[in-house]
Short mmCIF file of C-alpha atoms and ligand atoms in Angstrom, two decimals:
data_model
loop_
_atom_site.label_atom_id
_atom_site.label_comp_id
_atom_site.label_asym_id
_atom_site.label_seq_id
_atom_site.Cartn_x
_atom_site.Cartn_y
_atom_site.Cartn_z
CA UNK A 161 -13.85 -7.91 9.03
CA UNK A 162 -15.12 -4.54 7.86
CA UNK A 163 -16.74 -4.00 11.23
CA UNK A 164 -17.23 -0.29 11.88
CA UNK A 165 -14.77 1.17 14.36
CA UNK A 166 -15.59 4.85 14.99
CA UNK A 167 -11.99 5.63 15.94
CA UNK A 168 -10.62 4.55 12.58
CA UNK A 169 -10.66 6.83 9.54
CA UNK A 170 -12.85 5.59 6.73
CA UNK A 171 -11.40 5.16 3.27
CA UNK A 172 -12.92 5.22 -0.20
CA UNK A 173 -10.47 3.46 -2.51
CA UNK A 174 -10.57 4.25 -6.24
CA UNK A 175 -9.11 1.75 -8.69
CA UNK A 176 -9.12 0.98 -12.40
CA UNK A 177 -7.37 -2.34 -12.66
CA UNK A 178 -5.81 -5.26 -10.84
CA UNK A 179 -5.86 -3.61 -7.45
CA UNK A 180 -2.78 -5.10 -5.82
CA UNK A 181 -2.40 -1.96 -3.70
CA UNK A 182 -6.01 -2.41 -2.64
CA UNK A 183 -5.26 -6.05 -1.82
CA UNK A 184 -2.31 -4.99 0.32
CA UNK A 185 -4.64 -2.67 2.26
CA UNK A 186 -7.26 -5.42 2.61
CA UNK A 187 -4.63 -7.86 3.88
CA UNK A 188 -3.28 -5.38 6.40
CA UNK A 189 -6.82 -4.51 7.46
CA UNK A 190 -7.56 -8.23 8.05
CA UNK A 191 -4.29 -8.59 9.95
CA UNK A 192 -5.13 -5.56 12.11
CA UNK A 193 -2.13 -3.52 10.94
CA UNK A 194 -4.04 -0.91 8.92
CA UNK A 195 -5.46 1.76 11.20
CA UNK A 196 -8.37 2.53 8.87
CA UNK A 197 -11.57 1.03 7.60
CA UNK A 198 -12.04 0.48 3.87
CA UNK A 199 -15.62 1.68 3.51
CA UNK A 200 -16.08 1.38 -0.24
CA UNK A 201 -14.16 0.60 -3.43
CA UNK A 202 -15.08 2.34 -6.68
CA UNK A 203 -13.89 1.84 -10.23
CA UNK A 204 -14.41 3.48 -13.60
CA UNK A 205 -13.80 0.04 -15.12
CA UNK A 206 -16.52 -2.57 -14.52
CA UNK A 207 -14.02 -5.35 -15.31
CA UNK A 208 -11.42 -4.20 -12.77
CA UNK A 209 -10.24 -7.22 -10.83
CA UNK A 210 -9.93 -4.97 -7.80
CA UNK A 211 -13.75 -4.86 -7.60
CA UNK A 212 -13.74 -8.65 -7.12
CA UNK A 213 -11.09 -8.32 -4.43
CA UNK A 214 -13.36 -5.89 -2.58
CA UNK A 215 -16.44 -8.10 -2.97
CA UNK A 216 -14.49 -11.09 -1.65
CA UNK A 217 -13.64 -9.04 1.42
CA UNK A 218 -17.29 -8.07 1.91
CA UNK A 219 -16.74 -4.43 1.00
CA UNK A 220 -19.15 -2.49 -1.26
CA UNK A 221 -17.68 -2.42 -4.77
CA UNK A 222 -19.17 0.10 -7.19
CA UNK A 223 -18.73 0.85 -10.85
CA UNK A 224 -18.97 4.49 -11.98
CA UNK A 225 -19.70 4.89 -15.65
CA UNK A 226 -17.44 7.50 -17.28
CA UNK A 227 -19.01 6.95 -20.70
CA UNK A 228 -21.45 9.84 -20.51
CA UNK A 229 -23.83 9.76 -23.45
CA UNK A 230 -25.81 12.90 -22.55
CA UNK A 231 -27.13 14.83 -25.59
CA UNK A 232 -26.07 18.23 -24.27
CA UNK A 233 -23.45 17.61 -21.59
CA UNK A 234 -22.47 21.29 -21.35
CA UNK A 235 -26.02 22.35 -20.50
CA UNK A 236 -26.39 19.54 -17.98
CA UNK A 237 -23.07 20.28 -16.26
CA UNK A 238 -23.83 24.00 -16.13
CA UNK A 239 -26.76 23.24 -13.86
CA UNK A 240 -24.34 22.65 -10.99
CA UNK A 241 -20.97 24.06 -12.02
CA UNK A 242 -19.63 27.23 -13.66
CA UNK A 243 -18.04 25.41 -16.58
CA UNK A 244 -16.25 28.45 -18.07
CA UNK A 245 -14.60 29.17 -14.71
CA UNK A 246 -13.70 25.51 -14.30
CA UNK A 247 -12.16 25.52 -17.77
CA UNK A 248 -9.96 28.49 -16.82
CA UNK A 249 -8.71 26.65 -13.73
CA UNK A 250 -8.30 23.14 -15.12
CA UNK A 251 -4.95 21.86 -16.39
CA UNK A 252 -5.89 18.41 -17.60
CA UNK A 253 -7.88 18.81 -20.82
CA UNK A 254 -5.66 20.51 -23.37
CA UNK A 255 -7.82 20.39 -26.51
CA UNK A 256 -7.29 23.80 -28.22
CA UNK A 257 -10.85 23.87 -29.62
CA UNK A 258 -12.90 25.62 -26.89
CA UNK A 259 -16.23 23.94 -27.65
CA UNK A 260 -14.71 20.45 -27.84
CA UNK A 261 -12.77 21.14 -24.64
CA UNK A 262 -15.89 22.34 -22.83
CA UNK A 263 -17.85 19.29 -23.99
CA UNK A 264 -15.11 16.94 -22.71
CA UNK A 265 -14.89 18.82 -19.45
CA UNK A 266 -18.68 18.70 -19.09
CA UNK A 267 -18.74 14.92 -19.60
CA UNK A 268 -15.94 14.50 -17.08
CA UNK A 269 -17.78 16.64 -14.53
CA UNK A 270 -21.01 14.69 -15.03
CA UNK A 271 -19.16 11.44 -14.31
CA UNK A 272 -17.37 13.02 -11.35
CA UNK A 273 -20.63 14.24 -9.86
CA UNK A 274 -21.89 10.67 -9.80
CA UNK A 275 -18.54 9.55 -8.36
CA UNK A 276 -18.66 12.23 -5.65
CA UNK A 277 -22.26 11.40 -4.69
CA UNK A 278 -21.48 7.70 -4.40
CA UNK A 279 -18.35 8.38 -2.37
CA UNK A 280 -20.07 10.80 -0.02
CA UNK A 281 -22.77 8.27 0.80
CA UNK A 282 -20.02 6.31 2.62
CA UNK A 283 -18.73 9.38 4.55
CA UNK A 284 -15.03 8.66 4.00
CA UNK A 285 -12.30 10.64 5.73
CA UNK A 286 -9.91 10.00 2.85
CA UNK A 287 -10.20 9.13 -0.81
CA UNK A 288 -7.29 6.88 -1.77
CA UNK A 289 -6.38 6.60 -5.44
CA UNK A 290 -4.77 3.22 -6.04
CA UNK A 291 -4.21 2.78 -9.76
CA UNK A 292 -7.19 4.99 -10.68
CA UNK A 293 -6.46 5.93 -14.28
CA UNK A 294 -8.73 8.97 -14.66
CA UNK A 295 -7.61 12.57 -14.31
CA UNK A 296 -9.61 14.50 -11.74
CA UNK A 297 -10.99 17.94 -12.52
CA UNK A 298 -10.89 20.88 -10.08
CA UNK A 299 -14.63 20.32 -9.64
CA UNK A 300 -14.13 16.91 -8.01
CA UNK A 301 -11.01 17.93 -6.12
CA UNK A 302 -12.63 21.09 -4.73
CA UNK A 303 -15.74 19.15 -3.83
CA UNK A 304 -13.80 16.54 -1.86
CA UNK A 305 -11.25 18.90 -0.34
CA UNK A 306 -13.56 21.58 1.03
CA UNK A 307 -12.54 20.76 4.61
CA UNK A 308 -8.83 20.26 3.80
CA UNK A 309 -6.84 17.83 1.72
CA UNK A 310 -8.57 14.50 1.55
CA UNK A 311 -7.49 12.82 -1.69
CA UNK A 312 -4.23 10.87 -1.71
CA UNK A 313 -2.48 9.04 -4.52
CA UNK A 314 0.29 6.49 -4.92
CA UNK A 315 2.63 7.24 -7.81
CA UNK A 316 5.17 4.73 -9.18
CA UNK A 317 8.14 7.13 -9.39
CA UNK A 318 10.14 9.56 -7.32
CA UNK A 319 8.19 12.77 -8.01
CA UNK A 320 8.69 15.35 -9.36
CA UNK A 321 10.54 13.03 -11.76
CA UNK A 322 8.35 11.06 -14.15
CA UNK A 323 4.78 12.21 -13.55
CA UNK A 324 2.10 10.55 -15.67
CA UNK A 325 1.10 6.99 -16.27
CA UNK A 326 4.37 5.11 -16.79
CA UNK A 327 6.58 5.77 -13.78
CA UNK A 328 8.34 2.38 -13.81
CA UNK A 329 8.88 2.36 -17.58
CA UNK A 330 10.19 5.95 -17.50
CA UNK A 331 12.54 5.19 -14.59
CA UNK A 332 13.88 2.12 -16.38
CA UNK A 333 14.19 3.70 -19.84
CA UNK A 334 16.01 6.72 -18.45
CA UNK A 335 18.64 4.43 -16.96
CA UNK A 336 18.07 5.55 -13.36
CA UNK A 337 20.16 3.70 -10.78
CA UNK A 338 17.52 4.29 -8.15
CA UNK A 339 13.79 4.33 -8.61
CA UNK A 340 11.17 5.36 -6.14
CA UNK A 341 7.53 5.58 -5.15
CA UNK A 342 5.61 8.59 -3.86
CA UNK A 343 2.43 9.05 -1.86
CA UNK A 344 1.06 12.58 -2.20
CA UNK A 345 -2.02 14.69 -1.69
CA UNK A 346 -3.83 15.37 -4.94
CA UNK A 347 -4.00 18.96 -6.17
CA UNK A 348 -5.22 20.35 -9.47
CA UNK A 349 -2.06 19.48 -11.43
CA UNK A 350 -0.97 16.07 -12.67
CA UNK A 351 1.00 14.40 -9.85
CA UNK A 352 2.01 17.80 -8.44
CA UNK A 353 0.38 17.74 -4.97
CA UNK A 354 2.26 17.93 -1.65
CA UNK A 355 4.44 14.87 -1.11
CA UNK A 356 3.64 12.88 2.03
CA UNK A 357 6.18 10.06 1.78
CA UNK A 358 8.71 8.61 -0.61
CA UNK A 359 10.83 5.49 -0.68
CA UNK A 360 13.60 4.37 -3.02
CA UNK A 361 14.82 1.10 -4.46
CA UNK A 362 17.99 0.22 -6.39
CA UNK A 363 18.06 -0.72 -10.07
CA UNK A 364 20.81 -3.32 -10.38
CA UNK A 365 22.73 -3.93 -13.63
CA UNK A 366 21.01 -6.30 -16.02
CA UNK A 367 17.58 -6.05 -14.44
CA UNK A 368 14.49 -5.80 -16.61
CA UNK A 369 11.33 -3.73 -16.26
CA UNK A 370 9.38 -6.58 -14.63
CA UNK A 371 11.95 -6.85 -11.86
CA UNK A 372 11.84 -3.10 -11.33
CA UNK A 373 8.04 -2.99 -11.26
CA UNK A 374 7.80 -5.83 -8.75
CA UNK A 375 10.38 -4.26 -6.48
CA UNK A 376 8.60 -0.92 -6.70
CA UNK A 377 5.15 -2.39 -6.12
CA UNK A 378 6.14 -4.17 -2.93
CA UNK A 379 7.48 -0.84 -1.70
CA UNK A 380 4.22 0.88 -2.71
CA UNK A 381 2.25 -1.47 -0.45
CA UNK A 382 4.45 -0.61 2.55
CA UNK A 383 4.51 3.12 2.00
CA UNK A 384 0.79 3.54 1.24
CA UNK A 385 -0.29 1.66 4.36
CA UNK A 386 2.21 3.54 6.49
CA UNK A 387 0.88 6.88 5.20
CA UNK A 388 -2.67 5.81 6.05
CA UNK A 389 -1.51 4.88 9.54
CA UNK A 390 0.25 8.24 9.89
CA UNK A 391 -2.94 10.03 8.83
CA UNK A 392 -4.93 7.97 11.31
CA UNK A 393 -2.51 8.87 14.10
CA UNK A 394 -2.52 12.59 13.25
CA UNK A 395 1.15 12.48 12.24
CA UNK A 396 0.70 14.32 8.92
CA UNK A 397 1.09 18.08 9.30
CA UNK A 398 0.70 20.47 6.39
CA UNK A 399 2.80 23.62 6.54
CA UNK A 400 3.67 26.46 4.17
CA UNK A 401 7.11 26.05 2.66
CA UNK A 402 9.31 28.72 1.04
CA UNK A 403 7.33 30.44 -1.71
CA UNK A 404 4.06 29.47 -0.05
CA UNK A 405 3.93 25.96 -1.45
CA UNK A 406 2.26 23.58 1.03
CA UNK A 407 4.62 20.93 2.35
CA UNK A 408 4.01 17.93 4.54
CA UNK A 409 5.88 17.13 7.72
CA UNK A 410 5.59 13.70 9.32
CA UNK A 411 5.62 14.14 13.07
CA UNK A 412 5.97 10.46 14.00
CA UNK A 413 9.02 10.14 16.32
CA UNK A 414 9.77 6.82 14.56
CA UNK A 415 9.85 8.46 11.13
CA UNK A 416 13.59 8.05 10.48
CA UNK A 417 13.58 4.42 11.63
CA UNK A 418 10.62 3.61 9.39
CA UNK A 419 12.23 5.21 6.33
CA UNK A 420 15.51 3.44 7.07
CA UNK A 421 13.55 0.18 7.23
CA UNK A 422 12.16 0.79 3.74
CA UNK A 423 15.65 1.39 2.34
CA UNK A 424 17.06 -1.73 4.06
CA UNK A 425 14.20 -3.85 2.72
CA UNK A 426 14.67 -2.58 -0.82
CA UNK A 427 18.43 -3.29 -0.86
C1 GRF B 607 0.58 1.21 -9.20
O1 GRF B 607 1.88 1.09 -9.74
C2 GRF B 607 0.32 2.63 -8.76
O2 GRF B 607 1.46 3.29 -8.31
C3 GRF B 607 -0.16 3.27 -10.03
O3 GRF B 607 -0.95 2.30 -10.66
C4 GRF B 607 -0.51 0.99 -10.27
C5 GRF B 607 -1.69 0.28 -9.73
O4 GRF B 607 -1.43 -1.07 -9.47
N1 GRF B 607 -0.83 4.51 -9.76
P1 GRF B 607 -2.50 -1.99 -8.71
O5 GRF B 607 -3.81 -1.87 -9.49
O6 GRF B 607 -2.62 -1.50 -7.31
O7 GRF B 607 -1.93 -3.37 -8.81
#
């Protein structure tokens, strides 16, 4: 496995934890049903079990250290980025103290530069976030997206409902009767990028959060792999919607049948 096929898009997969989405991709890749090559797996967490999953599959597995201990991070970051401009554009670090905010942003950018360099060495076509728990600054996003949207994420809720880290918990606590999962392009906001695909699952009376999470996760595996296959086949078109917001259209003639299959499976 992991033999280079020039026709297949190359993926860099970013994880922070268990990596069951990664495992689903690895399994589909081994079974020949993922139309992409997983070129490298990276994690901000050296203990992430997902790194072991990658190693077991013979795929480079790299740790990127986000604990930047530089003495003057602002000065260092300013060597390659206009930090004041980045601070004006960023929406993720909300510390009201400007010097503390700049120092945090600088440390983030220093870690992201390392991340970007490591990723680029593997020449991926797409960067797939799969349980990567770090927020990305406009520096990293701009760097990766200079030739068009390249970073995609799986989110455990039906966006724009319940952005953030606890999609399943939020869905459950709110008392939703349906939950969902979303794969989207990453933009500079938190879980606000153009939606590529979504699927829903029912929440039946008396079910607990574990049941909900497991049902959602198995849907995540299906939807994420399908989106990768759509990208590989050139079935993901980005258009301008009303108000200028970019929106995705899936041009696969089997789109409706595939979505109906997800709903049937979840019921
Ligand atoms: C998934 O629920 C994903 O939607 C979210 O983080 C979780 C990662 O799970 N972003 P795993 O590491 O793939 O098992």
